């Protein structure tokens, strides 16, 4: 049992014993009997409490492969490569009762291509409370670590946060957005938790998941997608092998990226570099229709097409790929409805 579950159980036990103090003397014997019965019930059926308070137990943390597969195939648009890699990586890791190291995924691509959304889908298919779970932790570089002068304080706080939360629940998830903007020293400070250690100071991190989100390498991904388009090849023909090597080298050689200054790559601590392709007009349409449904509106393709045509695309003449992806759609759609 985890700490929060223990505290909940103890609190209920204390409450059952204290109710006698609030009852008139004539009813004390009845109250004592009720308290004893309740105490006995709670002691025998502790698992009932776990349904009311999130705990690090299967009732709250349970991987749903079927759900993740369905979500990736029906809610994520234009990302066949990322969907395949994510499903295999997460499934293999979650089905392994004794992994050798934490799962480390590095998601790359231009803004609006679905990186944050995929992180949300993974969380929703592992944790009953999804992104609202106490065991899912989201960090954004510019919001949580804005001042380089405070880097040493950030290092200490981040290490303590990771260590403390994994101590409470080994199946914790940590998501780092804007990794390309993170100070390299801060990235290096979490490196020990990503490595092949049985434990560090008595804490095992091997069942944790770390997800890095970054725009770094986006240009290389676009270059590959454009080459396929210019060669007359279908987008769906693009495979991970067409992108992974070029992507990892692009990230490693990008001196403006925090990754470049760290040893995460050359020490093979990142399990998968996951590329997110630039979205086409048809994918923007899909995003717009889904957004209308999510807002409780009847999907109107004519409205969505009008909105999609007004967005910016590249190359300028051919207008193949959306420059903003799906990120601006929630705000833009309201203007056209």
Short mmCIF file of C-alpha atoms in Angstrom, two decimals:
data_model
loop_
_atom_site.label_atom_id
_atom_site.label_comp_id
_atom_site.label_asym_id
_atom_site.label_seq_id
_atom_site.Cartn_x
_atom_site.Cartn_y
_atom_site.Cartn_z
CA UNK A 1 0.00 0.00 0.00
CA UNK A 2 1.14 3.50 -0.81
CA UNK A 3 1.28 6.34 1.71
CA UNK A 4 -1.93 8.09 0.61
CA UNK A 5 -3.88 4.85 0.85
CA UNK A 6 -2.51 4.15 4.31
CA UNK A 7 -3.45 7.62 5.52
CA UNK A 8 -6.97 7.25 4.16
CA UNK A 9 -7.44 3.91 5.89
CA UNK A 10 -6.01 5.22 9.17
CA UNK A 11 -8.26 8.26 9.01
CA UNK A 12 -11.35 6.12 8.61
CA UNK A 13 -10.28 3.94 11.53
CA UNK A 14 -9.75 6.97 13.78
CA UNK A 15 -13.09 8.43 12.74
CA UNK A 16 -14.90 5.22 13.59
CA UNK A 17 -13.34 5.19 17.04
CA UNK A 18 -14.00 8.86 17.76
CA UNK A 19 -17.71 8.98 17.00
CA UNK A 20 -18.56 7.71 20.49
CA UNK A 21 -17.35 10.98 21.99
CA UNK A 22 -20.02 12.94 20.16
CA UNK A 23 -22.97 10.78 21.30
CA UNK A 24 -25.02 11.03 24.49
CA UNK A 25 -24.03 8.60 27.27
CA UNK A 26 -27.25 6.61 26.93
CA UNK A 27 -26.24 5.69 23.37
CA UNK A 28 -22.59 5.00 24.12
CA UNK A 29 -22.95 1.23 24.16
CA UNK A 30 -24.70 1.30 20.78
CA UNK A 31 -22.05 3.67 19.39
CA UNK A 32 -19.24 1.45 20.63
CA UNK A 33 -20.86 -1.47 18.89
CA UNK A 34 -21.23 0.51 15.64
CA UNK A 35 -17.63 1.71 15.82
CA UNK A 36 -16.36 -1.80 16.44
CA UNK A 37 -18.38 -3.12 13.52
CA UNK A 38 -17.13 -0.36 11.21
CA UNK A 39 -13.54 -0.86 12.34
CA UNK A 40 -13.83 -4.58 11.69
CA UNK A 41 -15.36 -3.96 8.27
CA UNK A 42 -12.62 -1.51 7.25
CA UNK A 43 -9.89 -3.82 8.50
CA UNK A 44 -11.30 -6.72 6.52
CA UNK A 45 -12.28 -4.83 3.37
CA UNK A 46 -9.50 -2.28 2.96
CA UNK A 47 -9.76 -2.47 -0.83
CA UNK A 48 -13.11 -0.67 -0.71
CA UNK A 49 -11.25 2.53 0.24
CA UNK A 50 -9.05 2.35 -2.83
CA UNK A 51 -12.02 3.15 -5.04
CA UNK A 52 -12.48 6.54 -3.36
CA UNK A 53 -8.86 7.73 -3.14
CA UNK A 54 -6.37 7.47 -6.01
CA UNK A 55 -3.63 5.03 -5.08
CA UNK A 56 -0.67 3.45 -6.82
CA UNK A 57 -2.62 0.25 -7.39
CA UNK A 58 -4.18 -1.59 -10.37
CA UNK A 59 -7.55 -0.06 -9.55
CA UNK A 60 -6.11 3.30 -10.63
CA UNK A 61 -3.16 2.38 -12.83
CA UNK A 62 -3.83 -0.20 -15.52
CA UNK A 63 -2.64 -0.14 -19.12
CA UNK A 64 -5.37 -0.32 -21.77
CA UNK A 65 -3.69 -1.39 -25.01
CA UNK A 66 -6.97 -1.63 -26.90
CA UNK A 67 -7.91 1.87 -25.81
CA UNK A 68 -4.57 3.38 -26.80
CA UNK A 69 -4.63 1.64 -30.18
CA UNK A 70 -8.15 2.92 -30.84
CA UNK A 71 -7.32 6.48 -29.75
CA UNK A 72 -4.16 6.63 -31.88
CA UNK A 73 -6.00 5.34 -34.94
CA UNK A 74 -9.12 7.50 -34.63
CA UNK A 75 -8.07 10.69 -32.83
CA UNK A 76 -4.51 11.30 -34.04
CA UNK A 77 -4.41 12.54 -37.63
CA UNK A 78 -1.59 12.16 -40.15
CA UNK A 79 0.89 10.50 -37.78
CA UNK A 80 1.07 6.84 -38.82
CA UNK A 81 4.76 6.57 -37.92
CA UNK A 82 4.35 8.07 -34.45
CA UNK A 83 1.23 5.99 -33.77
CA UNK A 84 3.01 2.72 -34.58
CA UNK A 85 6.10 3.53 -32.53
CA UNK A 86 4.14 4.80 -29.51
CA UNK A 87 1.84 1.77 -29.39
CA UNK A 88 4.68 -0.76 -29.61
CA UNK A 89 6.94 1.11 -27.17
CA UNK A 90 4.30 1.69 -24.49
CA UNK A 91 2.82 -1.81 -24.82
CA UNK A 92 6.19 -3.53 -24.58
CA UNK A 93 7.17 -1.49 -21.56
CA UNK A 94 3.90 -1.80 -19.65
CA UNK A 95 3.74 -5.56 -20.24
CA UNK A 96 7.23 -6.01 -18.79
CA UNK A 97 7.02 -6.60 -15.05
CA UNK A 98 10.77 -6.14 -14.66
CA UNK A 99 12.06 -3.51 -17.12
CA UNK A 100 15.79 -2.81 -17.12
CA UNK A 101 15.32 0.97 -17.30
CA UNK A 102 12.54 3.58 -17.45
CA UNK A 103 10.80 4.14 -20.77
CA UNK A 104 12.18 7.32 -22.36
CA UNK A 105 10.38 8.71 -25.40
CA UNK A 106 11.49 11.83 -27.24
CA UNK A 107 8.73 13.30 -29.42
CA UNK A 108 9.82 15.68 -32.18
CA UNK A 109 8.07 17.81 -34.76
CA UNK A 110 6.66 21.21 -35.57
CA UNK A 111 4.09 22.81 -33.32
CA UNK A 112 0.52 21.62 -33.75
CA UNK A 113 1.40 18.14 -35.01
CA UNK A 114 0.11 16.23 -31.96
CA UNK A 115 2.98 15.75 -29.50
CA UNK A 116 1.12 17.06 -26.44
CA UNK A 117 -2.03 15.27 -27.55
CA UNK A 118 -0.24 11.92 -27.74
CA UNK A 119 1.14 12.41 -24.23
CA UNK A 120 -2.42 12.95 -23.07
CA UNK A 121 -3.61 9.77 -24.84
CA UNK A 122 -0.87 7.72 -23.20
CA UNK A 123 -1.79 9.07 -19.77
CA UNK A 124 -5.50 8.43 -20.32
CA UNK A 125 -4.85 4.79 -21.19
CA UNK A 126 -2.64 4.09 -18.18
CA UNK A 127 -4.10 6.21 -15.39
CA UNK A 128 -7.80 6.26 -14.52
CA UNK A 129 -7.61 10.03 -14.00
CA UNK A 130 -5.48 10.67 -17.08
CA UNK A 131 -3.56 13.93 -16.98
CA UNK A 132 -5.31 14.79 -13.71
CA UNK A 133 -3.68 11.83 -11.96
CA UNK A 134 -1.40 12.56 -9.02
CA UNK A 135 1.11 10.27 -10.70
CA UNK A 136 1.38 12.27 -13.94
CA UNK A 137 3.70 15.27 -13.79
CA UNK A 138 3.96 17.91 -16.53
CA UNK A 139 6.82 20.40 -16.73
CA UNK A 140 7.13 23.24 -19.24
CA UNK A 141 10.60 24.73 -19.63
CA UNK A 142 9.60 28.38 -19.95
CA UNK A 143 7.01 28.19 -17.15
CA UNK A 144 8.73 26.02 -14.55
CA UNK A 145 12.40 26.83 -15.22
CA UNK A 146 12.39 30.37 -16.65
CA UNK A 147 15.55 31.86 -15.10
CA UNK A 148 18.99 30.53 -15.95
CA UNK A 149 20.40 32.18 -12.83
CA UNK A 150 18.33 29.79 -10.70
CA UNK A 151 19.46 26.65 -12.48
CA UNK A 152 21.03 25.08 -9.38
CA UNK A 153 17.82 25.56 -7.40
CA UNK A 154 15.81 24.08 -10.27
CA UNK A 155 18.10 21.04 -10.37
CA UNK A 156 17.60 20.33 -6.68
CA UNK A 157 13.85 20.86 -6.83
CA UNK A 158 13.43 18.68 -9.91
CA UNK A 159 15.53 15.84 -8.52
CA UNK A 160 13.64 15.92 -5.24
CA UNK A 161 10.30 15.98 -7.04
CA UNK A 162 11.15 12.98 -9.21
CA UNK A 163 12.68 11.01 -6.34
CA UNK A 164 9.81 11.75 -3.97
CA UNK A 165 7.06 10.88 -6.43
CA UNK A 166 8.67 7.69 -7.71
CA UNK A 167 9.12 6.65 -4.07
CA UNK A 168 5.35 7.02 -3.67
CA UNK A 169 4.51 5.37 -7.00
CA UNK A 170 7.05 3.55 -9.21
CA UNK A 171 4.60 3.81 -12.15
CA UNK A 172 4.90 7.60 -12.30
CA UNK A 173 4.97 9.54 -15.58
CA UNK A 174 6.99 12.71 -16.18
CA UNK A 175 6.35 14.87 -19.25
CA UNK A 176 8.81 17.62 -20.19
CA UNK A 177 7.53 20.11 -22.75
CA UNK A 178 9.83 22.48 -24.67
CA UNK A 179 12.86 20.25 -24.12
CA UNK A 180 14.72 22.22 -26.77
CA UNK A 181 14.45 25.26 -24.47
CA UNK A 182 15.58 23.53 -21.29
CA UNK A 183 18.97 24.36 -19.85
CA UNK A 184 21.38 21.46 -20.63
CA UNK A 185 22.46 21.33 -16.99
CA UNK A 186 18.86 20.74 -15.98
CA UNK A 187 18.52 17.91 -18.49
CA UNK A 188 21.72 16.32 -17.23
CA UNK A 189 20.41 16.50 -13.65
CA UNK A 190 17.73 13.89 -14.42
CA UNK A 191 20.08 11.63 -16.40
CA UNK A 192 20.72 9.18 -13.52
CA UNK A 193 16.99 8.43 -13.31
CA UNK A 194 16.92 7.36 -16.97
CA UNK A 195 19.80 4.90 -16.82
CA UNK A 196 20.14 1.15 -16.23
CA UNK A 197 20.26 1.21 -12.43
CA UNK A 198 18.48 -1.25 -10.17
CA UNK A 199 18.00 1.62 -7.73
CA UNK A 200 19.50 4.91 -6.66
CA UNK A 201 19.67 5.45 -2.90
CA UNK A 202 17.05 2.81 -2.39
CA UNK A 203 14.62 4.04 -5.07
CA UNK A 204 14.02 2.15 -8.34
CA UNK A 205 13.05 4.24 -11.36
CA UNK A 206 12.77 1.35 -13.82
CA UNK A 207 8.96 1.42 -14.01
CA UNK A 208 8.67 5.17 -14.58
CA UNK A 209 7.95 6.82 -17.94
CA UNK A 210 9.70 9.96 -19.18
CA UNK A 211 8.34 11.79 -22.24
CA UNK A 212 10.25 14.66 -23.83
CA UNK A 213 8.47 17.03 -26.24
CA UNK A 214 10.52 19.17 -28.57
CA UNK A 215 10.38 21.17 -31.81
CA UNK A 216 14.04 20.30 -32.39
CA UNK A 217 14.55 18.24 -35.54
CA UNK A 218 11.29 19.49 -37.04
CA UNK A 219 13.07 20.89 -40.08
CA UNK A 220 14.65 17.53 -40.89
CA UNK A 221 11.28 15.78 -40.59
CA UNK A 222 9.73 18.34 -42.95
CA UNK A 223 12.60 17.83 -45.39
CA UNK A 224 11.98 14.08 -45.54
CA UNK A 225 8.22 14.57 -45.97
CA UNK A 226 8.76 17.11 -48.75
CA UNK A 227 11.17 14.77 -50.58
CA UNK A 228 8.58 11.99 -50.52
CA UNK A 229 5.94 14.39 -51.86
CA UNK A 230 8.21 15.71 -54.63
CA UNK A 231 9.08 12.14 -55.64
CA UNK A 232 5.38 11.37 -56.00
CA UNK A 233 5.42 8.89 -53.14
CA UNK A 234 2.56 8.43 -50.69
CA UNK A 235 2.91 9.92 -47.23
CA UNK A 236 2.04 6.54 -45.72
CA UNK A 237 5.19 5.07 -47.31
CA UNK A 238 7.35 7.03 -44.86
CA UNK A 239 8.76 4.69 -42.23
CA UNK A 240 10.63 5.23 -38.98
CA UNK A 241 13.90 4.17 -40.60
CA UNK A 242 13.53 7.06 -43.07
CA UNK A 243 13.48 9.54 -40.21
CA UNK A 244 15.06 8.20 -37.03
CA UNK A 245 18.75 8.43 -37.91
CA UNK A 246 18.43 11.83 -39.57
CA UNK A 247 16.33 13.06 -36.66
CA UNK A 248 18.71 11.93 -33.91
CA UNK A 249 21.68 13.44 -35.76
CA UNK A 250 19.77 16.66 -36.38
CA UNK A 251 18.90 16.99 -32.69
CA UNK A 252 22.42 16.05 -31.60
CA UNK A 253 24.04 18.55 -33.97
CA UNK A 254 21.67 21.42 -33.18
CA UNK A 255 23.71 23.75 -30.98
CA UNK A 256 20.58 25.73 -30.10
CA UNK A 257 19.00 22.66 -28.50
CA UNK A 258 19.56 21.66 -24.90
CA UNK A 259 19.97 18.09 -26.14
CA UNK A 260 23.17 19.05 -27.94
CA UNK A 261 24.97 19.80 -24.68
CA UNK A 262 23.90 16.64 -22.89
CA UNK A 263 24.90 12.99 -23.05
CA UNK A 264 21.37 11.58 -23.27
CA UNK A 265 21.84 10.65 -26.91
CA UNK A 266 25.37 9.24 -26.98
CA UNK A 267 24.64 7.24 -23.82
CA UNK A 268 21.55 5.73 -25.52
CA UNK A 269 19.23 6.78 -22.71
CA UNK A 270 16.46 7.77 -25.15
CA UNK A 271 14.64 4.60 -26.20
CA UNK A 272 12.78 6.07 -29.17
CA UNK A 273 13.01 9.29 -31.14
CA UNK A 274 9.43 9.65 -32.36
CA UNK A 275 8.91 11.88 -35.44
CA UNK A 276 5.70 13.84 -36.01
CA UNK A 277 5.12 14.68 -39.66
CA UNK A 278 3.84 18.09 -40.85
CA UNK A 279 0.08 18.03 -41.38
CA UNK A 280 -1.64 18.44 -44.73
CA UNK A 281 -4.86 20.24 -45.59
CA UNK A 282 -6.93 17.06 -45.20
CA UNK A 283 -5.61 16.57 -41.67
CA UNK A 284 -6.54 20.13 -40.74
CA UNK A 285 -10.08 19.35 -41.92
CA UNK A 286 -10.16 16.26 -39.70
CA UNK A 287 -8.95 18.27 -36.71
CA UNK A 288 -11.57 20.96 -37.34
CA UNK A 289 -14.47 18.50 -37.55
CA UNK A 290 -13.31 16.74 -34.37
CA UNK A 291 -13.05 20.10 -32.60
CA UNK A 292 -16.63 20.97 -33.52
CA UNK A 293 -17.84 17.67 -32.07
CA UNK A 294 -15.81 18.21 -28.89
CA UNK A 295 -17.55 21.58 -28.45
CA UNK A 296 -20.97 19.98 -28.78
CA UNK A 297 -21.63 21.32 -32.27
CA UNK A 298 -22.78 19.39 -35.31
CA UNK A 299 -19.77 18.94 -37.64
CA UNK A 300 -20.02 21.36 -40.58
CA UNK A 301 -17.49 20.54 -43.28
CA UNK A 302 -18.16 23.74 -45.21
CA UNK A 303 -17.28 25.89 -42.19
CA UNK A 304 -14.15 23.87 -41.47
CA UNK A 305 -12.99 24.03 -45.10
CA UNK A 306 -13.41 27.81 -45.10
CA UNK A 307 -11.27 28.04 -41.98
CA UNK A 308 -8.67 25.61 -43.32
CA UNK A 309 -8.25 27.51 -46.59
CA UNK A 310 -7.38 30.69 -44.67
CA UNK A 311 -4.48 29.06 -42.80
CA UNK A 312 -0.88 29.31 -43.96
CA UNK A 313 0.74 26.45 -45.89
CA UNK A 314 4.13 25.69 -47.43
CA UNK A 315 5.76 25.53 -49.91
CA UNK A 316 4.09 28.83 -50.74
CA UNK A 317 2.96 27.92 -54.24
CA UNK A 318 1.97 24.28 -53.71
CA UNK A 319 0.49 24.79 -50.18
CA UNK A 320 1.16 21.18 -49.13
CA UNK A 321 1.80 21.37 -45.38
CA UNK A 322 0.13 23.48 -42.70
CA UNK A 323 2.47 25.84 -40.87
CA UNK A 324 0.40 25.84 -37.67
CA UNK A 325 -0.89 22.28 -37.74
CA UNK A 326 -3.95 21.79 -35.55
CA UNK A 327 -2.83 23.97 -32.65
CA UNK A 328 -4.69 27.14 -33.71
CA UNK A 329 -7.92 25.39 -34.69
CA UNK A 330 -9.81 25.72 -31.35
CA UNK A 331 -9.39 29.50 -31.41
CA UNK A 332 -9.78 29.97 -35.17
CA UNK A 333 -12.90 27.83 -35.46
CA UNK A 334 -14.93 30.10 -33.17
CA UNK A 335 -14.36 32.93 -35.64
CA UNK A 336 -15.98 31.00 -38.51
CA UNK A 337 -18.93 29.44 -36.69
#
